[in-house]
Amino acid sequence: MEPPDLLARARSRSSDPDDPLEILSSAISLSTELSDDADAVLDLAVREARDAGASWTAIGERFGFSRQAARKRFTPPFAGKTLENRRKKRDAACSFCRQRPGPRVHMVHGEAGRICDKCVALAGEIVADLAKRR
Ligand SMILES: [Zn+2]
C-alpha cells in the first residue's frame, strides 16, 4: 500500500478527519501496527525456514548479517540454556503453579508475581464456591 493510501486510511480512522494532529495520532498507531505486522511476517518466514531445515547461517546470509545475529534476533527469549536464561525462565513462571509461559499459557503480571490463565480460572471457581456458601 502506497503512503498516500496509508494516510487516507489513518485519516478515516482518526477521531476527527479534519484535525491534522488527530490524523497524525492515527498515523502513529497505524505505523506501529504496520511495523508489528512487518516483524511478524519475518518471524513467520524464519520459523518456516528453520522448520524446513535451513541453518542460521543460511538465514543470516539472506538478511546480510551473521549467524549469531540471525539466531539472536529470531530465537525467542529464554530459549538458551545459560544459567541467566534458566533463571529468567523460572522467574517468568506462574507464581502459583510454576507453569511457564508459552504460546498457550497466558500470564497476568503483577508487581510481586504472575498468574497463568488456568490459575485465574481456578481462583474464579474457588471464589464463586466461597460466595455460594455464604
Ligand atoms: Zn498457574
PDB file of C-alpha atoms and ligand atoms in Angstrom:
ATOM      1  CA  MET A   1       0.000   0.000   0.000  1.00  0.00           C
ATOM      2  CA  GLU A   2       1.353   3.440  -1.006  1.00  0.00           C
ATOM      3  CA  PRO A   3       1.937   6.225   1.583  1.00  0.00           C
ATOM      4  CA  PRO A   4      -0.980   8.403   0.338  1.00  0.00           C
ATOM      5  CA  ASP A   5      -3.310   5.388   0.669  1.00  0.00           C
ATOM      6  CA  LEU A   6      -1.981   4.737   4.169  1.00  0.00           C
ATOM      7  CA  LEU A   7      -2.519   8.382   5.096  1.00  0.00           C
ATOM      8  CA  ALA A   8      -6.093   8.148   3.807  1.00  0.00           C
ATOM      9  CA  ARG A   9      -6.557   5.083   5.994  1.00  0.00           C
ATOM     10  CA  ALA A  10      -5.132   6.938   9.028  1.00  0.00           C
ATOM     11  CA  ARG A  11      -7.465   9.885   8.267  1.00  0.00           C
ATOM     12  CA  SER A  12     -10.514   7.611   8.056  1.00  0.00           C
ATOM     13  CA  ARG A  13      -9.603   6.020  11.399  1.00  0.00           C
ATOM     14  CA  SER A  14      -8.892   9.300  13.207  1.00  0.00           C
ATOM     15  CA  SER A  15     -11.376  10.702  15.708  1.00  0.00           C
ATOM     16  CA  ASP A  16     -11.533  13.963  13.695  1.00  0.00           C
ATOM     17  CA  PRO A  17     -10.652  13.652   9.994  1.00  0.00           C
ATOM     18  CA  ASP A  18     -10.320  17.462   9.739  1.00  0.00           C
ATOM     19  CA  ASP A  19      -7.756  17.802  12.565  1.00  0.00           C
ATOM     20  CA  PRO A  20      -4.186  17.220  11.306  1.00  0.00           C
ATOM     21  CA  LEU A  21      -2.973  16.311  14.823  1.00  0.00           C
ATOM     22  CA  GLU A  22      -5.729  13.708  15.231  1.00  0.00           C
ATOM     23  CA  ILE A  23      -4.736  12.320  11.825  1.00  0.00           C
ATOM     24  CA  LEU A  24      -1.102  12.249  12.999  1.00  0.00           C
ATOM     25  CA  SER A  25      -2.086  10.312  16.156  1.00  0.00           C
ATOM     26  CA  SER A  26      -3.971   7.863  13.989  1.00  0.00           C
ATOM     27  CA  ALA A  27      -0.985   7.588  11.599  1.00  0.00           C
ATOM     28  CA  ILE A  28       1.309   6.840  14.553  1.00  0.00           C
ATOM     29  CA  SER A  29      -0.950   3.956  15.671  1.00  0.00           C
ATOM     30  CA  LEU A  30      -1.213   2.677  12.114  1.00  0.00           C
ATOM     31  CA  SER A  31       2.574   2.855  11.687  1.00  0.00           C
ATOM     32  CA  THR A  32       3.101   0.811  14.863  1.00  0.00           C
ATOM     33  CA  GLU A  33       0.611  -1.803  13.649  1.00  0.00           C
ATOM     34  CA  LEU A  34       2.319  -1.988  10.263  1.00  0.00           C
ATOM     35  CA  SER A  35       5.781  -2.424  11.739  1.00  0.00           C
ATOM     36  CA  ASP A  36       4.435  -5.132  14.077  1.00  0.00           C
ATOM     37  CA  ASP A  37       2.976  -6.873  11.011  1.00  0.00           C
ATOM     38  CA  ALA A  38       6.297  -6.476   9.180  1.00  0.00           C
ATOM     39  CA  ASP A  39       8.134  -8.082  12.119  1.00  0.00           C
ATOM     40  CA  ALA A  40       5.539 -10.848  12.306  1.00  0.00           C
ATOM     41  CA  VAL A  41       5.913 -11.753   8.615  1.00  0.00           C
ATOM     42  CA  LEU A  42       9.698 -12.070   9.081  1.00  0.00           C
ATOM     43  CA  ASP A  43       9.287 -14.148  12.256  1.00  0.00           C
ATOM     44  CA  LEU A  44       6.925 -16.470  10.404  1.00  0.00           C
ATOM     45  CA  ALA A  45       9.181 -16.803   7.343  1.00  0.00           C
ATOM     46  CA  VAL A  46      12.201 -17.506   9.578  1.00  0.00           C
ATOM     47  CA  ARG A  47      10.246 -20.118  11.558  1.00  0.00           C
ATOM     48  CA  GLU A  48       9.168 -21.827   8.319  1.00  0.00           C
ATOM     49  CA  ALA A  49      12.745 -21.780   7.016  1.00  0.00           C
ATOM     50  CA  ARG A  50      14.010 -23.274  10.305  1.00  0.00           C
ATOM     51  CA  ASP A  51      11.254 -25.921  10.284  1.00  0.00           C
ATOM     52  CA  ALA A  52      12.291 -26.795   6.723  1.00  0.00           C
ATOM     53  CA  GLY A  53      15.854 -27.339   7.946  1.00  0.00           C
ATOM     54  CA  ALA A  54      17.538 -24.055   6.945  1.00  0.00           C
ATOM     55  CA  SER A  55      20.598 -23.215   9.051  1.00  0.00           C
ATOM     56  CA  TRP A  56      21.032 -19.962  10.974  1.00  0.00           C
ATOM     57  CA  THR A  57      23.998 -19.264   8.698  1.00  0.00           C
ATOM     58  CA  ALA A  58      21.809 -19.507   5.571  1.00  0.00           C
ATOM     59  CA  ILE A  59      19.086 -17.391   7.196  1.00  0.00           C
ATOM     60  CA  GLY A  60      21.636 -14.798   8.335  1.00  0.00           C
ATOM     61  CA  GLU A  61      23.052 -14.581   4.799  1.00  0.00           C
ATOM     62  CA  ARG A  62      19.635 -13.647   3.431  1.00  0.00           C
ATOM     63  CA  PHE A  63      19.407 -10.790   5.911  1.00  0.00           C
ATOM     64  CA  GLY A  64      23.008  -9.795   5.351  1.00  0.00           C
ATOM     65  CA  PHE A  65      24.090 -10.466   8.903  1.00  0.00           C
ATOM     66  CA  SER A  66      25.884 -13.175  10.841  1.00  0.00           C
ATOM     67  CA  ARG A  67      24.546 -16.499  12.036  1.00  0.00           C
ATOM     68  CA  GLN A  68      24.798 -15.290  15.651  1.00  0.00           C
ATOM     69  CA  ALA A  69      22.861 -12.122  14.858  1.00  0.00           C
ATOM     70  CA  ALA A  70      20.176 -14.102  12.996  1.00  0.00           C
ATOM     71  CA  ARG A  71      19.829 -16.517  15.865  1.00  0.00           C
ATOM     72  CA  LYS A  72      19.729 -13.738  18.452  1.00  0.00           C
ATOM     73  CA  ARG A  73      17.116 -11.779  16.507  1.00  0.00           C
ATOM     74  CA  PHE A  74      14.779 -14.710  15.870  1.00  0.00           C
ATOM     75  CA  THR A  75      15.222 -17.076  18.779  1.00  0.00           C
ATOM     76  CA  PRO A  76      12.542 -16.403  21.380  1.00  0.00           C
ATOM     77  CA  PRO A  77      13.801 -15.124  24.741  1.00  0.00           C
ATOM     78  CA  PHE A  78      14.519 -17.837  27.333  1.00  0.00           C
ATOM     79  CA  ALA A  79      15.322 -20.383  24.615  1.00  0.00           C
ATOM     80  CA  GLY A  80      19.007 -20.510  25.551  1.00  0.00           C
ATOM     81  CA  LYS A  81      20.434 -22.793  28.198  1.00  0.00           C
ATOM     82  CA  THR A  82      22.576 -20.328  30.121  1.00  0.00           C
ATOM     83  CA  LEU A  83      22.148 -20.021  33.873  1.00  0.00           C
ATOM     84  CA  GLU A  84      20.826 -16.494  33.439  1.00  0.00           C
ATOM     85  CA  ASN A  85      18.259 -17.689  30.900  1.00  0.00           C
ATOM     86  CA  ARG A  86      17.177 -20.563  33.139  1.00  0.00           C
ATOM     87  CA  ARG A  87      16.717 -18.073  35.970  1.00  0.00           C
ATOM     88  CA  LYS A  88      14.677 -15.740  33.729  1.00  0.00           C
ATOM     89  CA  LYS A  89      12.550 -18.680  32.598  1.00  0.00           C
ATOM     90  CA  ARG A  90      11.916 -19.758  36.195  1.00  0.00           C
ATOM     91  CA  ASP A  91      11.133 -16.179  37.201  1.00  0.00           C
ATOM     92  CA  ALA A  92       8.612 -15.933  34.335  1.00  0.00           C
ATOM     93  CA  ALA A  93       6.668 -18.948  35.647  1.00  0.00           C
ATOM     94  CA  CYS A  94       3.226 -18.712  37.265  1.00  0.00           C
ATOM     95  CA  SER A  95       3.707 -17.793  40.935  1.00  0.00           C
ATOM     96  CA  PHE A  96       1.005 -20.310  41.913  1.00  0.00           C
ATOM     97  CA  CYS A  97       1.588 -23.492  39.862  1.00  0.00           C
ATOM     98  CA  ARG A  98       5.057 -22.779  38.363  1.00  0.00           C
ATOM     99  CA  GLN A  99       3.683 -23.272  34.817  1.00  0.00           C
ATOM    100  CA  ARG A 100       5.982 -21.499  32.403  1.00  0.00           C
ATOM    101  CA  PRO A 101       4.744 -19.029  29.806  1.00  0.00           C
ATOM    102  CA  GLY A 102       4.195 -20.425  26.319  1.00  0.00           C
ATOM    103  CA  PRO A 103       2.054 -19.981  23.224  1.00  0.00           C
ATOM    104  CA  ARG A 104      -0.990 -21.467  25.007  1.00  0.00           C
ATOM    105  CA  VAL A 105      -0.198 -20.270  28.513  1.00  0.00           C
ATOM    106  CA  HIS A 106      -1.230 -16.690  29.118  1.00  0.00           C
ATOM    107  CA  MET A 107       0.125 -14.796  32.087  1.00  0.00           C
ATOM    108  CA  VAL A 108      -1.215 -11.866  34.028  1.00  0.00           C
ATOM    109  CA  HIS A 109       1.723  -9.983  35.517  1.00  0.00           C
ATOM    110  CA  GLY A 110       1.531  -8.199  38.834  1.00  0.00           C
ATOM    111  CA  GLU A 111       4.034  -6.279  40.896  1.00  0.00           C
ATOM    112  CA  ALA A 112       5.034  -9.255  43.052  1.00  0.00           C
ATOM    113  CA  GLY A 113       4.443 -12.158  40.658  1.00  0.00           C
ATOM    114  CA  ARG A 114       2.340 -13.559  37.859  1.00  0.00           C
ATOM    115  CA  ILE A 115      -0.603 -15.896  37.434  1.00  0.00           C
ATOM    116  CA  CYS A 116      -1.404 -18.177  34.495  1.00  0.00           C
ATOM    117  CA  ASP A 117      -4.817 -18.414  32.833  1.00  0.00           C
ATOM    118  CA  LYS A 118      -5.524 -21.822  34.433  1.00  0.00           C
ATOM    119  CA  CYS A 119      -4.881 -20.476  37.935  1.00  0.00           C
ATOM    120  CA  VAL A 120      -7.053 -17.445  37.175  1.00  0.00           C
ATOM    121  CA  ALA A 121      -9.897 -19.808  36.181  1.00  0.00           C
ATOM    122  CA  LEU A 122      -9.359 -21.986  39.271  1.00  0.00           C
ATOM    123  CA  ALA A 123      -9.260 -18.936  41.535  1.00  0.00           C
ATOM    124  CA  GLY A 124     -12.522 -17.762  39.942  1.00  0.00           C
ATOM    125  CA  GLU A 125     -14.162 -21.130  40.747  1.00  0.00           C
ATOM    126  CA  ILE A 126     -12.876 -21.046  44.325  1.00  0.00           C
ATOM    127  CA  VAL A 127     -14.178 -17.529  44.863  1.00  0.00           C
ATOM    128  CA  ALA A 128     -17.550 -18.490  43.302  1.00  0.00           C
ATOM    129  CA  ASP A 129     -17.786 -21.528  45.647  1.00  0.00           C
ATOM    130  CA  LEU A 130     -16.961 -19.387  48.669  1.00  0.00           C
ATOM    131  CA  ALA A 131     -19.622 -16.880  47.643  1.00  0.00           C
ATOM    132  CA  LYS A 132     -22.236 -19.678  47.341  1.00  0.00           C
ATOM    133  CA  ARG A 133     -21.537 -20.915  50.880  1.00  0.00           C
ATOM    134  CA  ARG A 134     -22.380 -17.585  52.442  1.00  0.00           C
TER     135      ARG A 134
HETATM  136 ZN    ZN B   1      -0.676 -21.136  37.366  1.00  0.00          ZN
END
